[in-house]
CSV table of C-alpha atoms and ligand atoms in Angstrom, one decimal:
chain,number,residue,atom,x,y,z
A,4,MET,CA,0.0,0.0,0.0
A,5,ARG,CA,1.3,3.5,-0.8
A,6,THR,CA,1.5,5.9,2.1
A,7,GLY,CA,0.3,9.5,2.2
A,8,GLN,CA,4.0,10.4,2.1
A,9,ASP,CA,4.6,8.6,-1.2
A,10,LEU,CA,1.4,10.2,-2.7
A,11,LEU,CA,2.6,13.7,-1.9
A,12,VAL,CA,5.9,13.1,-3.7
A,13,GLU,CA,4.0,11.5,-6.6
A,14,GLU,CA,1.6,14.4,-6.9
A,15,TYR,CA,4.4,17.0,-6.6
A,16,VAL,CA,6.5,15.4,-9.3
A,17,LYS,CA,3.5,14.8,-11.6
A,18,ASN,CA,2.9,18.5,-11.7
A,19,ARG,CA,6.5,19.4,-12.3
A,20,THR,CA,7.8,17.3,-15.2
A,21,GLU,CA,9.9,20.2,-16.7
A,22,SER,CA,11.4,20.9,-13.3
A,23,ARG,CA,12.2,17.3,-12.9
A,24,GLN,CA,14.1,17.2,-16.2
A,25,LEU,CA,16.1,20.3,-15.2
A,26,HIS,CA,16.8,18.8,-11.8
A,27,GLU,CA,18.2,15.7,-13.5
A,28,GLN,CA,20.5,17.8,-15.6
A,29,ALA,CA,21.4,20.0,-12.6
A,30,ALA,CA,22.2,17.0,-10.4
A,31,ARG,CA,25.0,16.1,-12.8
A,32,LEU,CA,26.4,19.6,-12.6
A,33,PHE,CA,25.9,20.9,-9.1
A,34,PRO,CA,27.2,18.6,-6.3
A,35,ALA,CA,24.5,19.6,-3.7
A,36,ASN,CA,22.0,17.3,-5.4
A,37,GLY,CA,21.6,19.9,-8.2
A,38,ALA,CA,21.1,22.8,-5.8
A,39,THR,CA,23.2,26.0,-5.9
A,40,HIS,CA,22.7,27.1,-2.2
A,41,SER,CA,22.2,24.9,0.9
A,42,ALA,CA,18.7,26.4,1.3
A,43,ARG,CA,17.7,25.2,-2.1
A,44,VAL,CA,18.4,21.6,-1.4
A,45,MET,CA,15.2,19.6,-1.2
A,46,ASP,CA,14.1,16.1,-1.7
A,47,PRO,CA,13.0,15.4,-4.5
A,48,PHE,CA,13.8,18.9,-5.9
A,49,ARG,CA,12.7,22.5,-5.7
A,50,PRO,CA,10.8,23.9,-8.7
A,51,TYR,CA,12.7,25.7,-11.4
A,52,ILE,CA,11.5,29.3,-11.6
A,53,THR,CA,11.0,31.3,-14.8
A,54,HIS,CA,9.8,34.6,-13.5
A,55,ALA,CA,8.5,36.5,-10.5
A,56,LYS,CA,6.5,39.7,-9.8
A,57,GLY,CA,5.4,41.3,-6.6
A,58,SER,CA,4.6,38.5,-4.1
A,59,ARG,CA,4.4,35.7,-6.7
A,60,LYS,CA,6.6,33.5,-8.8
A,61,TRP,CA,6.0,30.9,-11.5
A,62,ASP,CA,7.9,27.7,-12.5
A,63,VAL,CA,8.7,26.1,-15.8
A,64,ASP,CA,5.6,23.9,-15.5
A,65,GLY,CA,3.3,26.9,-15.1
A,66,ASN,CA,2.7,26.5,-11.4
A,67,GLU,CA,2.2,29.7,-9.4
A,68,TYR,CA,3.6,30.3,-5.9
A,69,ILE,CA,3.0,32.9,-3.2
A,70,ASP,CA,6.7,33.5,-2.6
A,71,TYR,CA,8.0,33.7,1.0
A,72,VAL,CA,11.6,33.0,0.0
A,73,MET,CA,11.8,36.6,-1.2
A,74,GLY,CA,15.4,36.4,-2.5
A,75,HIS,CA,16.7,34.8,0.8
A,76,GLY,CA,15.3,37.8,2.7
A,77,THR,CA,16.5,40.4,0.3
A,78,LEU,CA,13.3,41.6,-1.4
A,79,ILE,CA,11.3,43.5,1.3
A,80,LEU,CA,9.7,45.4,-1.6
A,81,GLY,CA,8.7,42.2,-3.4
A,82,HIS,CA,9.9,41.1,-6.8
A,83,SER,CA,10.7,43.7,-9.5
A,84,HIS,CA,9.6,46.8,-7.6
A,85,PRO,CA,9.1,49.5,-10.3
A,86,ALA,CA,11.5,51.9,-8.7
A,87,ILE,CA,14.3,49.4,-8.8
A,88,VAL,CA,13.4,48.1,-12.3
A,89,ASN,CA,13.4,51.7,-13.7
A,90,ALA,CA,16.7,52.6,-12.0
A,91,LEU,CA,18.3,49.4,-13.4
A,92,GLU,CA,17.0,49.8,-16.9
A,93,LYS,CA,18.4,53.3,-17.0
A,94,GLN,CA,21.7,52.2,-15.6
A,95,VAL,CA,22.3,49.2,-17.8
A,96,ALA,CA,22.3,51.4,-20.9
A,97,LYS,CA,24.9,53.7,-19.2
A,98,GLY,CA,27.3,51.0,-18.1
A,99,LEU,CA,27.5,48.3,-15.4
A,100,LEU,CA,30.9,48.6,-13.9
A,101,TYR,CA,33.1,51.6,-14.4
A,102,GLY,CA,36.0,50.4,-12.3
A,103,ASP,CA,36.0,54.0,-11.1
A,104,ASN,CA,34.3,56.4,-8.8
A,105,HIS,CA,30.8,57.6,-9.6
A,106,GLN,CA,28.0,59.8,-8.2
A,107,LEU,CA,25.4,57.1,-7.5
A,108,VAL,CA,27.6,55.5,-4.8
A,109,VAL,CA,28.0,58.8,-3.0
A,110,GLU,CA,24.2,59.3,-3.0
A,111,TRP,CA,23.6,55.8,-1.9
A,112,ALA,CA,26.1,55.9,1.0
A,113,THR,CA,24.8,59.4,2.1
A,114,LEU,CA,21.3,57.9,2.3
A,115,ILE,CA,22.5,54.9,4.3
A,116,GLN,CA,24.3,57.3,6.6
A,117,GLN,CA,21.1,59.3,7.1
A,118,MET,CA,19.1,56.2,7.9
A,119,MET,CA,21.7,54.6,10.2
A,120,PRO,CA,23.5,57.0,12.5
A,121,VAL,CA,26.1,54.3,13.3
A,122,ALA,CA,27.5,54.8,9.8
A,123,GLU,CA,30.1,57.5,10.3
A,124,ARG,CA,31.9,55.7,7.5
A,125,VAL,CA,30.7,53.2,4.8
A,126,GLU,CA,32.7,50.5,3.0
A,127,PHE,CA,31.0,48.5,0.2
A,128,CYS,CA,31.9,45.0,-0.8
A,129,THR,CA,30.2,42.1,-2.6
A,130,CYS,CA,28.1,40.3,0.0
A,131,GLY,CA,27.2,40.0,3.6
A,132,GLN,CA,30.0,37.6,4.6
A,133,GLU,CA,32.6,39.8,2.9
A,134,ALA,CA,31.4,42.7,5.0
A,135,ASN,CA,31.8,40.5,8.1
A,136,MET,CA,35.3,39.5,7.1
A,137,MET,CA,36.1,43.1,6.6
A,138,GLY,CA,34.7,43.8,10.1
A,139,ILE,CA,37.1,41.2,11.5
A,140,TRP,CA,40.1,42.8,9.8
A,141,LEU,CA,39.1,46.3,10.9
A,142,SER,CA,38.8,45.2,14.5
A,143,ARG,CA,42.1,43.4,14.5
A,144,VAL,CA,44.0,46.3,13.1
A,145,PHE,CA,42.3,48.7,15.5
A,146,THR,CA,42.8,46.6,18.7
A,147,GLY,CA,46.1,44.9,17.8
A,148,ARG,CA,44.4,41.6,18.9
A,149,LYS,CA,43.8,38.5,16.8
A,150,LYS,CA,40.9,36.6,18.3
A,151,VAL,CA,37.2,36.6,17.3
A,152,LEU,CA,34.4,35.9,19.7
A,153,ARG,CA,31.2,34.5,18.3
A,154,MET,CA,27.9,33.3,19.8
A,155,ASP,CA,26.6,29.8,19.2
A,156,GLU,CA,23.9,29.5,16.5
A,157,ASN,CA,24.6,33.0,15.1
A,158,PHE,CA,25.3,32.9,11.4
A,159,HIS,CA,27.6,35.2,9.6
A,160,GLY,CA,28.6,33.4,6.3
A,161,TRP,CA,30.6,30.4,5.3
A,162,GLY,CA,34.1,31.9,5.3
A,163,GLU,CA,36.9,30.4,7.4
A,164,GLU,CA,36.4,32.5,10.5
A,165,LEU,CA,32.6,32.7,10.2
A,166,VAL,CA,31.8,29.1,9.8
A,167,ARG,CA,30.9,26.3,12.3
A,168,LYS,CA,34.1,25.3,14.0
A,169,ASP,CA,33.4,21.6,13.9
A,170,LEU,CA,33.4,21.4,10.1
A,171,PRO,CA,36.2,19.2,8.7
A,172,GLY,CA,39.4,21.2,7.9
A,173,VAL,CA,38.5,24.4,9.7
A,174,SER,CA,41.6,25.9,11.0
A,175,ALA,CA,40.3,29.1,12.6
A,176,GLU,CA,42.2,28.7,15.9
A,177,ASN,CA,41.7,32.4,16.6
A,178,VAL,CA,37.9,32.0,16.8
A,179,ASP,CA,36.0,31.1,20.0
A,180,VAL,CA,32.3,30.3,20.1
A,181,ILE,CA,30.4,30.8,23.4
A,182,PRO,CA,26.8,29.8,24.3
A,183,PHE,CA,24.2,32.2,23.1
A,184,ASN,CA,22.3,34.4,25.5
A,185,ASP,CA,24.7,33.6,28.3
A,186,VAL,CA,25.8,36.9,29.8
A,187,GLU,CA,28.2,35.3,32.2
A,188,ALA,CA,30.0,33.3,29.4
A,189,ALA,CA,30.3,36.6,27.5
A,190,GLU,CA,31.8,38.5,30.4
A,191,THR,CA,34.2,35.6,31.3
A,192,ALA,CA,35.5,35.5,27.7
A,193,LEU,CA,35.7,39.2,27.2
A,194,ALA,CA,37.5,39.7,30.5
A,195,THR,CA,40.5,37.7,29.1
A,196,GLY,CA,41.2,40.8,27.0
A,197,GLU,CA,42.1,38.6,24.1
A,198,TYR,CA,39.3,39.4,21.7
A,199,ALA,CA,39.4,42.0,18.9
A,200,ILE,CA,35.7,41.6,18.0
A,201,LEU,CA,32.5,40.2,19.3
A,202,MET,CA,29.9,39.4,16.6
A,203,THR,CA,26.2,39.0,17.2
A,204,GLU,CA,23.3,38.7,14.6
A,205,GLY,CA,20.7,41.5,14.5
A,206,GLY,CA,17.5,40.2,16.1
A,207,GLY,CA,19.0,36.9,17.2
A,208,ALA,CA,20.3,33.9,15.4
A,209,HIS,CA,19.1,32.7,12.0
A,210,MET,CA,17.1,35.0,9.8
A,211,ALA,CA,16.4,37.8,12.2
A,212,GLY,CA,15.8,35.7,15.3
A,213,GLN,CA,14.7,32.1,15.0
A,214,VAL,CA,16.6,32.0,18.2
A,215,PRO,CA,15.9,35.4,19.7
A,216,ILE,CA,18.5,37.4,21.5
A,217,PHE,CA,17.5,38.2,25.1
A,218,ASP,CA,17.5,41.8,26.4
A,219,GLU,CA,19.7,40.7,29.4
A,220,LEU,CA,22.5,39.9,26.9
A,221,LEU,CA,21.9,42.7,24.4
A,222,TYR,CA,21.9,45.5,26.9
A,223,ALA,CA,25.0,44.1,28.7
A,224,LEU,CA,27.1,44.0,25.6
A,225,PRO,CA,27.8,47.8,25.1
A,226,ASP,CA,29.3,48.1,28.5
A,227,LEU,CA,31.1,44.8,28.5
A,228,THR,CA,32.7,45.3,25.1
A,229,ARG,CA,33.7,48.8,26.0
A,230,LYS,CA,35.1,47.7,29.4
A,231,TYR,CA,37.3,45.0,27.9
A,232,GLY,CA,38.3,46.8,24.7
A,233,THR,CA,36.6,44.6,22.2
A,234,ILE,CA,34.8,45.9,19.1
A,235,TRP,CA,31.1,44.9,19.0
A,236,LEU,CA,29.8,44.2,15.6
A,237,ILE,CA,26.1,43.7,14.9
A,238,ASP,CA,25.5,41.7,11.8
A,239,GLU,CA,22.4,43.3,10.3
A,240,VAL,CA,22.7,41.5,6.9
A,241,VAL,CA,19.2,40.2,7.3
A,242,THR,CA,17.7,42.9,9.5
A,243,GLY,CA,19.3,46.0,8.0
A,244,PHE,CA,16.5,48.1,6.4
A,245,ARG,CA,14.2,45.1,6.8
A,246,ASP,CA,13.3,45.8,10.4
A,247,ALA,CA,13.3,49.6,10.1
A,248,PRO,CA,15.1,52.4,8.2
A,249,GLY,CA,17.6,52.5,11.1
A,250,GLY,CA,17.9,48.7,11.2
A,251,TRP,CA,17.1,46.4,14.1
A,252,GLN,CA,19.5,48.4,16.4
A,253,SER,CA,17.2,51.4,16.1
A,254,LEU,CA,14.3,49.4,17.4
A,255,LYS,CA,16.3,48.3,20.4
A,256,GLY,CA,18.1,51.6,21.0
A,257,VAL,CA,21.7,50.2,20.8
A,258,LYS,CA,24.7,51.5,18.9
A,259,PRO,CA,27.5,49.0,18.1
A,260,ASP,CA,31.0,50.0,17.0
A,261,LEU,CA,30.5,48.3,13.6
A,262,THR,CA,27.4,47.1,11.7
A,263,THR,CA,27.3,45.0,8.6
A,264,VAL,CA,24.5,45.1,6.1
A,265,GLY,CA,23.7,43.2,2.9
A,266,LYS,CA,20.6,41.7,1.4
A,267,CYS,CA,18.0,44.5,1.4
A,268,VAL,CA,20.6,47.3,1.0
A,269,GLY,CA,21.2,46.3,-2.6
A,270,GLY,CA,17.5,46.1,-3.6
A,271,GLY,CA,17.9,42.5,-4.9
A,272,LEU,CA,21.5,42.8,-6.3
A,273,PRO,CA,24.5,41.4,-4.5
A,274,VAL,CA,26.1,43.7,-2.0
A,275,GLY,CA,27.5,44.0,1.5
A,276,ALA,CA,28.7,47.0,3.5
A,277,VAL,CA,30.5,47.7,6.7
A,278,LEU,CA,29.1,50.8,8.6
A,279,GLY,CA,30.8,52.2,11.6
A,280,ARG,CA,33.0,54.4,13.7
A,281,ALA,CA,35.4,56.6,11.7
A,282,ASP,CA,38.3,55.9,14.0
A,283,ILE,CA,38.0,52.1,13.4
A,284,MET,CA,37.4,52.4,9.7
A,285,ASP,CA,40.2,54.8,9.1
A,286,ALA,CA,42.4,51.8,8.7
A,287,LEU,CA,41.2,51.8,5.1
A,288,SER,CA,42.7,55.3,4.5
A,289,PRO,CA,45.9,55.4,2.5
A,290,ARG,CA,47.1,57.9,5.2
A,291,ALA,CA,46.8,55.3,7.9
A,292,PRO,CA,50.3,54.3,9.3
A,293,LYS,CA,51.6,51.3,7.2
A,294,ASP,CA,51.3,48.8,10.1
A,295,ARG,CA,47.7,49.8,10.7
A,296,ARG,CA,46.4,50.0,7.2
A,297,ILE,CA,44.1,47.7,5.2
A,298,SER,CA,44.1,47.8,1.4
A,299,HIS,CA,40.7,46.8,0.1
A,300,SER,CA,40.4,45.5,-3.4
A,301,GLY,CA,37.3,43.9,-4.9
A,302,THR,CA,36.3,44.0,-8.5
A,303,TRP,CA,32.6,44.4,-7.9
A,304,ASN,CA,32.8,46.9,-5.0
A,305,ALA,CA,30.0,49.5,-5.4
A,306,ASN,CA,29.6,48.8,-9.1
A,307,ALA,CA,27.2,51.1,-10.9
A,308,ALA,CA,24.4,48.6,-11.4
A,309,VAL,CA,24.2,47.6,-7.8
A,310,ALA,CA,24.5,51.2,-6.7
A,311,ALA,CA,21.6,52.2,-8.9
A,312,ALA,CA,19.4,49.4,-7.5
A,313,GLY,CA,20.5,50.0,-4.0
A,314,LEU,CA,19.9,53.7,-4.1
A,315,ALA,CA,16.5,53.3,-5.6
A,316,ALA,CA,15.6,50.7,-2.9
A,317,CYS,CA,16.9,52.8,0.0
A,318,LYS,CA,14.9,55.8,-1.2
A,319,VAL,CA,11.8,53.6,-0.8
A,320,TYR,CA,12.9,52.3,2.6
A,321,ARG,CA,13.6,55.7,4.0
A,322,ASP,CA,10.1,56.5,5.4
A,323,GLY,CA,9.6,53.1,6.9
A,324,ALA,CA,6.3,52.4,5.1
A,325,PRO,CA,7.4,49.2,3.3
A,326,GLN,CA,8.7,47.8,6.6
A,327,GLU,CA,5.4,48.6,8.3
A,328,ALA,CA,3.4,47.0,5.5
A,329,ALA,CA,5.5,43.8,5.7
A,330,ARG,CA,5.2,43.8,9.5
A,331,ALA,CA,1.4,44.2,9.3
A,332,GLN,CA,0.9,41.3,6.9
A,333,GLY,CA,3.3,39.3,9.0
A,334,ASN,CA,1.2,40.0,12.1
A,335,TYR,CA,-1.9,38.9,10.3
A,336,LEU,CA,-0.2,35.7,9.0
A,337,ARG,CA,1.2,34.8,12.5
A,338,GLN,CA,-2.1,35.4,14.2
A,339,ARG,CA,-4.1,33.3,11.7
A,340,CYS,CA,-1.7,30.4,11.5
A,341,ASN,CA,-1.4,30.3,15.3
A,342,GLU,CA,-5.2,30.0,15.5
A,343,VAL,CA,-5.0,27.1,13.1
A,344,PHE,CA,-2.3,25.4,15.3
A,345,LYS,CA,-4.4,25.9,18.5
A,346,ALA,CA,-7.7,24.7,16.9
A,347,ARG,CA,-6.0,21.4,16.1
A,348,GLY,CA,-4.2,21.1,19.4
A,349,ILE,CA,-0.8,21.0,17.6
A,350,LYS,CA,2.2,22.2,19.6
A,351,GLY,CA,3.4,24.6,16.9
A,352,ARG,CA,3.7,28.4,16.6
A,353,LEU,CA,4.8,31.1,14.2
A,354,TYR,CA,6.7,34.1,15.7
A,355,GLY,CA,8.8,37.0,14.3
A,356,ARG,CA,8.6,40.5,13.1
A,357,THR,CA,8.9,40.6,9.3
A,358,ILE,CA,10.2,37.0,9.0
A,359,MET,CA,7.9,34.4,10.6
A,360,HIS,CA,9.8,31.4,12.1
A,361,VAL,CA,8.0,28.1,12.2
A,362,TYR,CA,8.4,26.3,15.5
A,363,PHE,CA,7.3,22.8,16.6
A,364,GLY,CA,7.8,21.8,20.2
A,365,PRO,CA,6.6,22.4,23.8
A,366,ILE,CA,4.6,25.6,24.2
A,367,GLU,CA,6.0,26.9,27.5
A,368,PHE,CA,4.4,30.3,27.3
A,369,GLU,CA,2.6,32.6,24.9
A,370,SER,CA,4.5,35.9,24.8
A,371,GLU,CA,3.1,39.3,24.0
A,372,ASP,CA,6.4,40.0,22.3
A,373,VAL,CA,6.0,38.8,18.7
A,374,SER,CA,9.8,38.2,18.4
A,375,MET,CA,9.7,35.5,21.2
A,376,ALA,CA,9.6,31.8,20.6
A,377,PRO,CA,7.3,29.8,22.9
A,378,THR,CA,10.3,28.7,24.9
A,379,ARG,CA,13.6,30.4,26.0
A,380,ASP,CA,15.5,27.2,25.6
A,381,VAL,CA,17.8,27.2,22.5
A,382,LYS,CA,17.9,23.4,22.4
A,383,LYS,CA,14.1,23.2,22.1
A,384,ILE,CA,14.0,25.9,19.4
A,385,THR,CA,16.5,24.1,17.3
A,386,ASP,CA,15.6,20.5,18.4
A,387,PRO,CA,16.4,18.3,15.4
A,388,THR,CA,13.7,15.8,16.5
A,389,PHE,CA,11.1,18.1,15.0
A,390,GLY,CA,13.1,19.2,11.9
A,391,PRO,CA,11.5,16.6,9.7
A,392,VAL,CA,8.0,17.8,10.8
A,393,ARG,CA,8.9,21.4,9.6
A,394,ASP,CA,10.4,20.0,6.4
A,395,ARG,CA,7.2,18.1,5.8
A,396,LEU,CA,5.0,21.1,6.4
A,397,VAL,CA,7.2,23.1,4.0
A,398,PHE,CA,6.8,20.4,1.3
A,399,HIS,CA,3.0,20.3,1.7
A,400,LEU,CA,2.9,24.1,1.4
A,401,LEU,CA,5.1,24.1,-1.6
A,402,ASN,CA,2.9,21.5,-3.3
A,403,ARG,CA,-0.1,23.8,-2.6
A,404,GLY,CA,1.7,26.8,-4.1
A,405,VAL,CA,3.2,28.4,-1.0
A,406,SER,CA,7.0,28.7,-1.2
A,407,LEU,CA,8.9,29.1,2.1
A,408,LEU,CA,12.6,29.8,2.6
A,409,THR,CA,14.1,26.7,4.1
A,410,ALA,CA,17.2,25.5,5.8
A,411,ILE,CA,17.4,21.9,7.0
A,412,GLY,CA,14.8,21.7,9.7
A,413,SER,CA,13.7,25.3,9.4
A,414,GLY,CA,11.0,27.1,7.6
A,415,TYR,CA,10.7,30.9,7.2
A,416,PHE,CA,7.9,33.0,5.9
A,417,VAL,CA,9.8,36.1,4.6
A,418,MET,CA,7.3,38.9,4.4
A,419,SER,CA,7.5,41.8,1.9
A,420,SER,CA,5.5,45.0,1.3
A,421,ALA,CA,4.1,43.3,-1.8
A,422,HIS,CA,2.2,40.6,0.2
A,423,THR,CA,-1.5,41.4,0.4
A,424,LYS,CA,-4.2,40.3,2.8
A,425,GLU,CA,-5.5,38.1,-0.1
A,426,ASP,CA,-2.0,36.4,-0.3
A,427,VAL,CA,-2.1,35.8,3.4
A,428,ASP,CA,-5.7,34.4,3.4
A,429,GLU,CA,-4.7,32.1,0.6
A,430,THR,CA,-1.6,31.0,2.5
A,431,VAL,CA,-3.6,30.3,5.7
A,432,GLY,CA,-5.9,28.1,3.6
A,433,ALA,CA,-2.9,26.1,2.3
A,434,PHE,CA,-1.5,26.0,5.9
A,435,GLU,CA,-4.8,24.5,7.2
A,436,ALA,CA,-5.0,22.0,4.4
A,437,SER,CA,-1.3,21.0,4.9
A,438,LEU,CA,-1.7,20.4,8.6
A,439,ASP,CA,-4.9,18.5,8.1
A,440,ALA,CA,-3.1,16.3,5.5
A,441,MET,CA,-0.2,15.8,7.9
A,442,LEU,CA,-2.6,14.7,10.7
A,443,ALA,CA,-4.3,12.3,8.2
A,444,GLU,CA,-1.0,10.8,7.0
A,445,GLY,CA,0.4,10.6,10.6
A,446,SER,CA,3.5,12.8,10.0
A,447,ILE,CA,2.9,14.8,13.2
A,448,PRO,CA,4.3,12.8,16.1
A,449,ASP,CA,2.2,12.3,19.3
A,450,ALA,CA,4.6,14.5,21.2
A,451,LEU,CA,3.3,17.5,19.2
A,452,LEU,CA,-0.4,16.7,19.7
A,453,GLY,CA,-2.8,17.5,22.6
A,454,GLY,CA,-1.4,21.0,23.1
B,16,PLP,C1,23.0,37.1,9.4
B,16,PLP,C2,23.7,36.8,8.1
B,16,PLP,N1,25.0,37.3,8.0
B,16,PLP,C3,25.7,37.1,6.9
B,16,PLP,C4,25.2,36.4,5.8
B,16,PLP,C5,26.0,36.2,4.6
B,16,PLP,O1,25.5,37.1,3.6
B,16,PLP,P1,25.8,36.8,2.1
B,16,PLP,O2,25.1,35.5,1.7
B,16,PLP,O3,25.4,38.0,1.4
B,16,PLP,O4,27.3,36.6,2.0
B,16,PLP,C6,23.8,35.9,5.9
B,16,PLP,C7,23.2,35.1,4.8
B,16,PLP,O5,22.1,34.7,4.9
B,16,PLP,C8,23.1,36.1,7.1
B,16,PLP,O6,21.9,35.6,7.3
C-alpha cells in the first residue's frame, strides 16, 4: 500500500515534469543534489522558476507560488519593484561597472548614513559575509588583537572565521564560540582581554531571530565590550533596512561599533557593506600608518548597477512604510496560523517581526512579544527531532503553491510589502490544508499533539 508520504511526492512530481528534467541535468552539474545554495536543497527537488512579480513567482511547468523566500530575505519590496526596475533599466544602458568612482555610490552611502547614524563611514563589498570578514580585519587592526568571539547559533557566512568550527578542515584557531544568551559566558570570555571583536546577529540567530537574543545579553554588551576593549559588531545583513530604516538596532536603541548590512541594502542585487565608527574604519585610509592599514580591493565593490538598484531601494525604505506593510501582513499571518495550530491542538507556533519562524515543540508560554519563541530554551527551538515535521510542512505548502525559505529543519515566511491580505488568506488556507493532510498521514508525532 502506498503511504500518504509517497502520494505527496508523486503528486508534486507529476505536476513538475519540466522541473524534474532540469533537476536531473542540474544534479550532474551541481554537487549539492543539483542545488546552488544549501537552502535550495530539497528532496525530491525544488521547482525551477521562470519569472516573478510582486509577491508571486512561477515555475517552468506553469505552477504559481506565493513567494515567501523573497530572495533569501533580500526583497522586502517584493519582486521587480518598479522603482528598482526603472533605475536598473536606465543604468544598464549607461554602463554596469566603471571600475572607477561615480556619483550614485556617493548618493547611496549618504542615504545609508542618514538612515543609520552608526554609519560614520561606509565601505562597500560584494556580499554580507565579505562585510563580516572586513569587520574582523578592521577590529584586528584597531585593537592589535587577533581573536574573534562569536555566539553559538549566530550565522555570519561560510568563510573560514565565520563558519561552524566543527566542520572538517576548519583551522580558525583564533575563533571562539560561546553559548548564546549567556551573559556570564560573554563576560568571562571578554574579560580575558584577548578578543578583537564580538559578533552578534541582529534580532538573534538565524534569519532575524529564529533563536531570539534576550535583552539581558543585548543590553549588557555595550558596557562589557567597552570595558574589555573589544569591538562589538552587529550583523544586520538580514535585519538592516528590513526591520526599520535605522535597522534592528534602532528598534532596540543600541549602537554597536560596527554594523554589517547586505541583502535589502542592494534592492535585490549582490552587495554587503560595513558601517561604523570613523576611527576604526580609518584603517582603510591610504594615510593610515603602514602597520595599521588595510588595502581593500574587490572588482565588484560599489559597481554602478548595484548602486543604482540599492539607491532606488533605499529611497523607498527611507520612510519606513514598506517595513510597516511587511510587518502588518506578518502579524496577520502569524495570528491566523497560530489560531490554526491551536484549533488542532498542535504544539506549533509562528513568531517573528517581518520574518515568521515556524516552531514545533513544547509551548512553555505565549508571549506578547512577537519576536519571542514559545520557549527560551535554544535546544528546544533548534531541536532536530522536529526538523522533519517542519520540512514536511514546507513540502506540503510548496505542493499547494506556497514557497517558504528553508534551511534543513527550518522554515521561514519572509514577508514583503508586496504581500497582500489576499495572499495571506490564501496562505492560511494552504496552511490549514497542509496540517490536516499531515494529521491524516500521521506525520505529526504524538509528542506534538494534545497542546
Ligand atoms: C546574518 C547573516 N550574516 C551574513 C550572511 C551572509 O551574507 P551573504 O550571503 O550576502 O554573503 C547571511 C546570509 O544569509 C546572514 O543571514
